[in-house]
Amino acid sequence: MAVSNRGNISRLAAALLTGVSVCVSGVAALTGGAYAQGLVPAAEDGAKMLLRANELTYNQDNKRVTATGGVQIYYNRYRMVAQRVEYDQNTGRVMATGNIEFIEPSGSRVYAEELDVTDDFGQGFINALRVETTDNTRLAAESAERQTGDIMVLNNTVYTACLPCAATPGKAPLWQVKAQRVIRNGQKHTIRLENAQFELFGFSLGKLPFPIEVPDETVERKSGVLFPKFIVSDNLGFGVTVPYYHVFSPSMDATISPTYYSSQGLLVEGEVRNRFDNGDHTFRFAGIDQRDPGSFDAGTSDREQNSRFMAASKGEFQINPRWAFGWNVMAQTDANFSRTYSLTDVSQDTFTNDVYLTGLGKRNYFDLHAYYFDVQDNGTSNTLERQQAIAYPSLDYQYIAPESVYGGELSFNANLTNLSRREEDSYFEGTTYRFPGLEGDYARVTTEAEWKRTYTTSGGLLLTPLFAARADGIRHDVSNPNFAYDGNLEPNGTNGRYMLTAGLEARYPFLITSENSSHIIEPIAQIYARPDEQMSGGLPNEDAQSFVFDATSLFERDKFSGYDRVEGGTRANVGFRYTGSFNNGIGVRGIFGQSYQIAGENSFASDDLVQAGANSGLETSRSDYVAMAAIDLPQGFSLSNNVRLDEKSFDIRRTDTAFSYSTPRVSGKLIYTKVDAQDEYGDSDATDVLKNSMSLRVNENWSLAGSATWDLTDSSLIRRGVGISYADECTIFTLAYTDKPSEADANDWTISARLSFRTLGDVNIGTTKDYDQTFRY
């Protein structure tokens, strides 16, 4: 008899689809909660139910709706197929049997042999349940039962995130979790695993003697013990960390991580996190009473300290869309505690304490920072830290006029530096003394304006005139540098200086094209006229100490790296740039040129406290030649070389060569640096350093990675490391070894490892981030 009651059919469809969804949601936490939809959502406007079957009947006497033979139901973006579906209005039960397949809108699939559920969804039963999610997680259960009180029970359950073996379908996955019973409590929002065991390569690692209870998929954060971590190092021994996570409120939580080291005892490390409407704050602390400080080298802070503590605070707040405020500060009982024990986020060789205020607009930028540099070394006197400058504060401001001025761009820059140092930083090297920092106070304020405009002539010549004006106000009260400075240091007090620049740049780009390539050759000539640098070498130099003259700085107006030195005198820069591209994917780049001191005092030839310009290649009226050449191949290879050649003999004074490669199996980078002997810096021999890093993908799953740094002059190894990694769709395993024989480190070598089970968590020994590989699936 044909059915005429559409309301019963719609109720049948909704009951079936919702019943399956309610039952399978009990396993959401095991699969990460990605697929479980909970109850079927309210039907969208205009949603239609489609039911197709070989036979559809409605027995008015028994009040049963029955669909048999290839039953297909589509309702509200859910789909279901079965051999037979029956709805009994008298008992309020819905039953489906025979090759049931349920597909959720997310794409996850549920398979079963038998479904029996009440139409109010309060109770239900699924036989031979199997779940496959879109993120390749799988769960199977002998049966699943929904009980009163929002409780779901799965019997004889197996869960894994590994794909089945295509060659041997019946083979056990790499890993899987089995449990005799899985109980989901919807009121307490927990999932309980009873008689659970973990299997690896088909072998059981043993059953847990106690049940495991974890939060379900509805809980974002829940207090409890996290996965343990393991550490192996030279002087600390073997360490085991068992973190405990605690939730105080929706906006506050904490992690306490006690670590027991076989050599040094118990280290307690903690982190408290607070989130606010406009930012967040993190407080970290750590402490240990070392059991065997004698295992460290004699005369080090690691050995002389028994009780060691650290406290750190980090805050980041967005005042409004343009302005941000924050800080990152740390204090510890000695200079090397955080580095020796690799404390989270504070173990750098130099930890930078920073308090800042930044603002970013469409055409201006404001950056205010106060710095304190915590040098982490194993010394006992904190000499290196006392030699570092304390900056309070350092300000940078930049503004670009929104409208053109006389057809050109007008910009303003300002810098404020205010610092002090508690101990002089000086040393004798080569033939002279160096004074990177003087004991005392130093302050400087700099303002600079620049205007430039580019004209294009009818013949294609590009002319860019430039005008710049700069003023500095400087005050210093520093100790005399042991009366060993060869230059004329200005007396303590306040000084002023200025710099006016008029410049012109001419560029004439040539475009050459052929059937298979295109080339741009661009000759460039610049000239900058300006007075001599005032008080050259007579003032402290804090921010213009690092200086390398190469092709990248050839066409800079002021080649010094900071504000404390300013380039003076009339100088011309001449050279060309080249860019070529070929239809086969090959790209070529190059720069070549030279700089000339035409008139006035050469700032790079004048002495200063750090001899910034010495042996730079710019200290003569004709500079050394600088060149850069690079080629990029479509196969993933790239070769680049920066070189500085003596302006008379063309001997190589400095070369930096980099070779990188990236192929489906092998990738890496090789960097070679050679600097000619510089007696003035105490280097009687050339400096030769070679750095190499590479990774080899052995096959789809296994890979090797390694890195090394050699000092070729001394024939010594500075640093080395090697790691092996396995990765597939469900597991990552990495084992690594790192050695730093030439560094003053409390732990000369470290062994690290990582075992990661997707959706379950990680087991770590140290850190392996430099050697891990990722698996795409």
mmCIF file of N, CA and C in Angstrom, residues 126-189:
data_model
loop_
_atom_site.group_PDB
_atom_site.id
_atom_site.type_symbol
_atom_site.label_atom_id
_atom_site.label_comp_id
_atom_site.label_asym_id
_atom_site.label_seq_id
_atom_site.Cartn_x
_atom_site.Cartn_y
_atom_site.Cartn_z
ATOM 1 N N ILE A 126 23.852 0.714 18.141
ATOM 2 C CA ILE A 126 24.429 0.496 16.825
ATOM 3 C C ILE A 126 25.320 -0.736 16.902
ATOM 4 N N ASN A 127 25.170 -1.643 15.958
ATOM 5 C CA ASN A 127 25.953 -2.871 15.936
ATOM 6 C C ASN A 127 26.992 -2.787 14.820
ATOM 7 N N ALA A 128 28.240 -3.263 15.113
ATOM 8 C CA ALA A 128 29.334 -3.282 14.140
ATOM 9 C C ALA A 128 29.567 -1.890 13.546
ATOM 10 N N LEU A 129 29.977 -0.971 14.404
ATOM 11 C CA LEU A 129 30.160 0.433 14.031
ATOM 12 C C LEU A 129 31.569 0.652 13.482
ATOM 13 N N ARG A 130 31.672 1.432 12.396
ATOM 14 C CA ARG A 130 32.960 1.824 11.836
ATOM 15 C C ARG A 130 32.862 3.266 11.361
ATOM 16 N N VAL A 131 33.869 4.095 11.711
ATOM 17 C CA VAL A 131 33.857 5.522 11.391
ATOM 18 C C VAL A 131 35.122 5.868 10.618
ATOM 19 N N GLU A 132 34.969 6.590 9.500
ATOM 20 C CA GLU A 132 36.088 7.112 8.721
ATOM 21 C C GLU A 132 35.875 8.613 8.540
ATOM 22 N N THR A 133 36.846 9.426 8.991
ATOM 23 C CA THR A 133 36.699 10.868 8.935
ATOM 24 C C THR A 133 37.496 11.454 7.768
ATOM 25 N N THR A 134 37.235 12.705 7.481
ATOM 26 C CA THR A 134 37.917 13.366 6.370
ATOM 27 C C THR A 134 39.389 13.612 6.659
ATOM 28 N N ASP A 135 39.803 13.605 7.919
ATOM 29 C CA ASP A 135 41.225 13.804 8.233
ATOM 30 C C ASP A 135 41.927 12.466 8.474
ATOM 31 N N ASN A 136 41.378 11.387 7.863
ATOM 32 C CA ASN A 136 42.022 10.072 7.861
ATOM 33 C C ASN A 136 42.186 9.478 9.253
ATOM 34 N N THR A 137 41.209 9.674 10.120
ATOM 35 C CA THR A 137 41.164 8.939 11.374
ATOM 36 C C THR A 137 40.078 7.882 11.276
ATOM 37 N N ARG A 138 40.283 6.760 11.971
ATOM 38 C CA ARG A 138 39.360 5.632 11.871
ATOM 39 C C ARG A 138 39.080 5.062 13.245
ATOM 40 N N LEU A 139 37.812 4.664 13.431
ATOM 41 C CA LEU A 139 37.403 4.054 14.685
ATOM 42 C C LEU A 139 36.443 2.921 14.379
ATOM 43 N N ALA A 140 36.614 1.810 15.080
ATOM 44 C CA ALA A 140 35.716 0.669 14.931
ATOM 45 C C ALA A 140 35.316 0.183 16.316
ATOM 46 N N ALA A 141 34.048 -0.222 16.456
ATOM 47 C CA ALA A 141 33.540 -0.736 17.719
ATOM 48 C C ALA A 141 32.606 -1.902 17.441
ATOM 49 N N GLU A 142 32.660 -2.879 18.342
ATOM 50 C CA GLU A 142 31.771 -4.025 18.198
ATOM 51 C C GLU A 142 30.319 -3.600 18.295
ATOM 52 N N SER A 143 30.064 -2.651 19.182
ATOM 53 C CA SER A 143 28.717 -2.095 19.324
ATOM 54 C C SER A 143 28.797 -0.761 20.034
ATOM 55 N N ALA A 144 27.769 0.052 19.832
ATOM 56 C CA ALA A 144 27.672 1.347 20.501
ATOM 57 C C ALA A 144 26.260 1.498 21.035
ATOM 58 N N GLU A 145 26.134 1.940 22.286
ATOM 59 C CA GLU A 145 24.822 2.040 22.931
ATOM 60 C C GLU A 145 24.676 3.392 23.608
ATOM 61 N N ARG A 146 23.554 4.046 23.317
ATOM 62 C CA ARG A 146 23.244 5.309 23.974
ATOM 63 C C ARG A 146 22.252 5.036 25.100
ATOM 64 N N GLN A 147 22.624 5.457 26.321
ATOM 65 C CA GLN A 147 21.805 5.198 27.497
ATOM 66 C C GLN A 147 21.199 6.491 28.025
ATOM 67 N N THR A 148 20.286 6.356 28.970
ATOM 68 C CA THR A 148 19.686 7.532 29.577
ATOM 69 C C THR A 148 20.747 8.299 30.354
ATOM 70 N N GLY A 149 20.485 9.581 30.566
ATOM 71 C CA GLY A 149 21.442 10.418 31.262
ATOM 72 C C GLY A 149 22.561 10.910 30.372
ATOM 73 N N ASP A 150 22.320 10.896 29.034
ATOM 74 C CA ASP A 150 23.293 11.382 28.063
ATOM 75 C C ASP A 150 24.626 10.653 28.195
ATOM 76 N N ILE A 151 24.537 9.321 28.224
ATOM 77 C CA ILE A 151 25.728 8.475 28.322
ATOM 78 C C ILE A 151 25.810 7.599 27.081
ATOM 79 N N MET A 152 26.998 7.515 26.518
ATOM 80 C CA MET A 152 27.245 6.716 25.334
ATOM 81 C C MET A 152 28.331 5.696 25.664
ATOM 82 N N VAL A 153 28.093 4.411 25.330
ATOM 83 C CA VAL A 153 29.033 3.339 25.633
ATOM 84 C C VAL A 153 29.412 2.637 24.337
ATOM 85 N N LEU A 154 30.726 2.543 24.061
ATOM 86 C CA LEU A 154 31.245 1.799 22.920
ATOM 87 C C LEU A 154 32.014 0.601 23.457
ATOM 88 N N ASN A 155 31.724 -0.584 22.914
ATOM 89 C CA ASN A 155 32.315 -1.815 23.398
ATOM 90 C C ASN A 155 33.365 -2.315 22.413
ATOM 91 N N ASN A 156 34.516 -2.772 22.988
ATOM 92 C CA ASN A 156 35.614 -3.341 22.189
ATOM 93 C C ASN A 156 35.963 -2.407 21.029
ATOM 94 N N THR A 157 36.571 -1.275 21.395
ATOM 95 C CA THR A 157 36.836 -0.187 20.453
ATOM 96 C C THR A 157 38.296 -0.183 20.019
ATOM 97 N N VAL A 158 38.519 0.136 18.737
ATOM 98 C CA VAL A 158 39.866 0.297 18.185
ATOM 99 C C VAL A 158 39.918 1.634 17.467
ATOM 100 N N TYR A 159 40.980 2.427 17.750
ATOM 101 C CA TYR A 159 41.114 3.750 17.131
ATOM 102 C C TYR A 159 42.523 3.911 16.572
ATOM 103 N N THR A 160 42.630 4.541 15.392
ATOM 104 C CA THR A 160 43.933 4.849 14.808
ATOM 105 C C THR A 160 43.796 6.023 13.863
ATOM 106 N N ALA A 161 44.906 6.712 13.627
ATOM 107 C CA ALA A 161 44.957 7.772 12.614
ATOM 108 C C ALA A 161 45.785 7.340 11.420
ATOM 109 N N CYS A 162 46.103 6.033 11.329
ATOM 110 C CA CYS A 162 46.914 5.505 10.238
ATOM 111 C C CYS A 162 46.020 4.913 9.152
ATOM 112 N N LEU A 163 46.436 5.083 7.905
ATOM 113 C CA LEU A 163 45.704 4.496 6.791
ATOM 114 C C LEU A 163 45.952 2.998 6.731
ATOM 115 N N PRO A 164 44.973 2.212 6.281
ATOM 116 C CA PRO A 164 45.202 0.772 6.132
ATOM 117 C C PRO A 164 46.213 0.503 5.029
ATOM 118 N N CYS A 165 46.932 -0.597 5.169
ATOM 119 C CA CYS A 165 47.936 -0.981 4.182
ATOM 120 C C CYS A 165 47.239 -1.435 2.908
ATOM 121 N N ALA A 166 47.586 -0.783 1.783
ATOM 122 C CA ALA A 166 46.941 -1.123 0.512
ATOM 123 C C ALA A 166 47.346 -2.504 0.034
ATOM 124 N N ALA A 167 48.608 -2.888 0.256
ATOM 125 C CA ALA A 167 49.092 -4.184 -0.207
ATOM 126 C C ALA A 167 48.539 -5.319 0.642
ATOM 127 N N THR A 168 48.431 -5.080 1.950
ATOM 128 C CA THR A 168 47.924 -6.109 2.878
ATOM 129 C C THR A 168 46.821 -5.489 3.717
ATOM 130 N N PRO A 169 45.583 -5.515 3.247
ATOM 131 C CA PRO A 169 44.494 -4.815 3.951
ATOM 132 C C PRO A 169 44.297 -5.284 5.382
ATOM 133 N N GLY A 170 44.568 -6.558 5.677
ATOM 134 C CA GLY A 170 44.338 -7.056 7.021
ATOM 135 C C GLY A 170 45.471 -6.784 7.991
ATOM 136 N N LYS A 171 46.557 -6.185 7.512
ATOM 137 C CA LYS A 171 47.717 -5.926 8.362
ATOM 138 C C LYS A 171 47.409 -4.834 9.375
ATOM 139 N N ALA A 172 47.893 -5.024 10.609
ATOM 140 C CA ALA A 172 47.656 -4.030 11.661
ATOM 141 C C ALA A 172 48.332 -2.716 11.301
ATOM 142 N N PRO A 173 47.715 -1.581 11.629
ATOM 143 C CA PRO A 173 48.344 -0.283 11.347
ATOM 144 C C PRO A 173 49.592 -0.086 12.190
ATOM 145 N N LEU A 174 50.347 0.955 11.860
ATOM 146 C CA LEU A 174 51.584 1.233 12.591
ATOM 147 C C LEU A 174 51.298 1.351 14.081
ATOM 148 N N TRP A 175 50.240 2.072 14.438
ATOM 149 C CA TRP A 175 49.835 2.144 15.845
ATOM 150 C C TRP A 175 48.320 2.214 15.939
ATOM 151 N N GLN A 176 47.792 1.747 17.033
ATOM 152 C CA GLN A 176 46.364 1.831 17.297
ATOM 153 C C GLN A 176 46.122 1.750 18.793
ATOM 154 N N VAL A 177 44.996 2.287 19.212
ATOM 155 C CA VAL A 177 44.586 2.265 20.617
ATOM 156 C C VAL A 177 43.362 1.374 20.734
ATOM 157 N N LYS A 178 43.422 0.411 21.647
ATOM 158 C CA LYS A 178 42.293 -0.474 21.901
ATOM 159 C C LYS A 178 41.770 -0.239 23.313
ATOM 160 N N ALA A 179 40.465 -0.347 23.464
ATOM 161 C CA ALA A 179 39.841 -0.206 24.781
ATOM 162 C C ALA A 179 38.650 -1.135 24.856
ATOM 163 N N GLN A 180 38.516 -1.794 26.024
ATOM 164 C CA GLN A 180 37.378 -2.696 26.196
ATOM 165 C C GLN A 180 36.060 -1.929 26.204
ATOM 166 N N ARG A 181 36.075 -0.771 26.838
ATOM 167 C CA ARG A 181 34.878 0.073 26.828
ATOM 168 C C ARG A 181 35.299 1.540 26.767
ATOM 169 N N VAL A 182 34.564 2.317 25.976
ATOM 170 C CA VAL A 182 34.718 3.767 25.926
ATOM 171 C C VAL A 182 33.384 4.374 26.339
ATOM 172 N N ILE A 183 33.398 5.177 27.401
ATOM 173 C CA ILE A 183 32.161 5.745 27.945
ATOM 174 C C ILE A 183 32.214 7.257 27.821
ATOM 175 N N ARG A 184 31.260 7.808 27.100
ATOM 176 C CA ARG A 184 31.149 9.259 26.961
ATOM 177 C C ARG A 184 30.010 9.752 27.834
ATOM 178 N N ASN A 185 30.343 10.652 28.772
ATOM 179 C CA ASN A 185 29.350 11.240 29.661
ATOM 180 C C ASN A 185 29.054 12.650 29.178
ATOM 181 N N GLY A 186 27.899 12.852 28.584
ATOM 182 C CA GLY A 186 27.540 14.150 28.029
ATOM 183 C C GLY A 186 27.280 15.210 29.073
ATOM 184 N N GLN A 187 26.944 14.791 30.303
ATOM 185 C CA GLN A 187 26.704 15.769 31.361
ATOM 186 C C GLN A 187 28.013 16.272 31.968
ATOM 187 N N LYS A 188 28.967 15.341 32.173
ATOM 188 C CA LYS A 188 30.269 15.726 32.710
ATOM 189 C C LYS A 188 31.255 16.132 31.613
ATOM 190 N N HIS A 189 30.888 15.875 30.352
ATOM 191 C CA HIS A 189 31.749 16.201 29.206
ATOM 192 C C HIS A 189 33.102 15.501 29.322
#
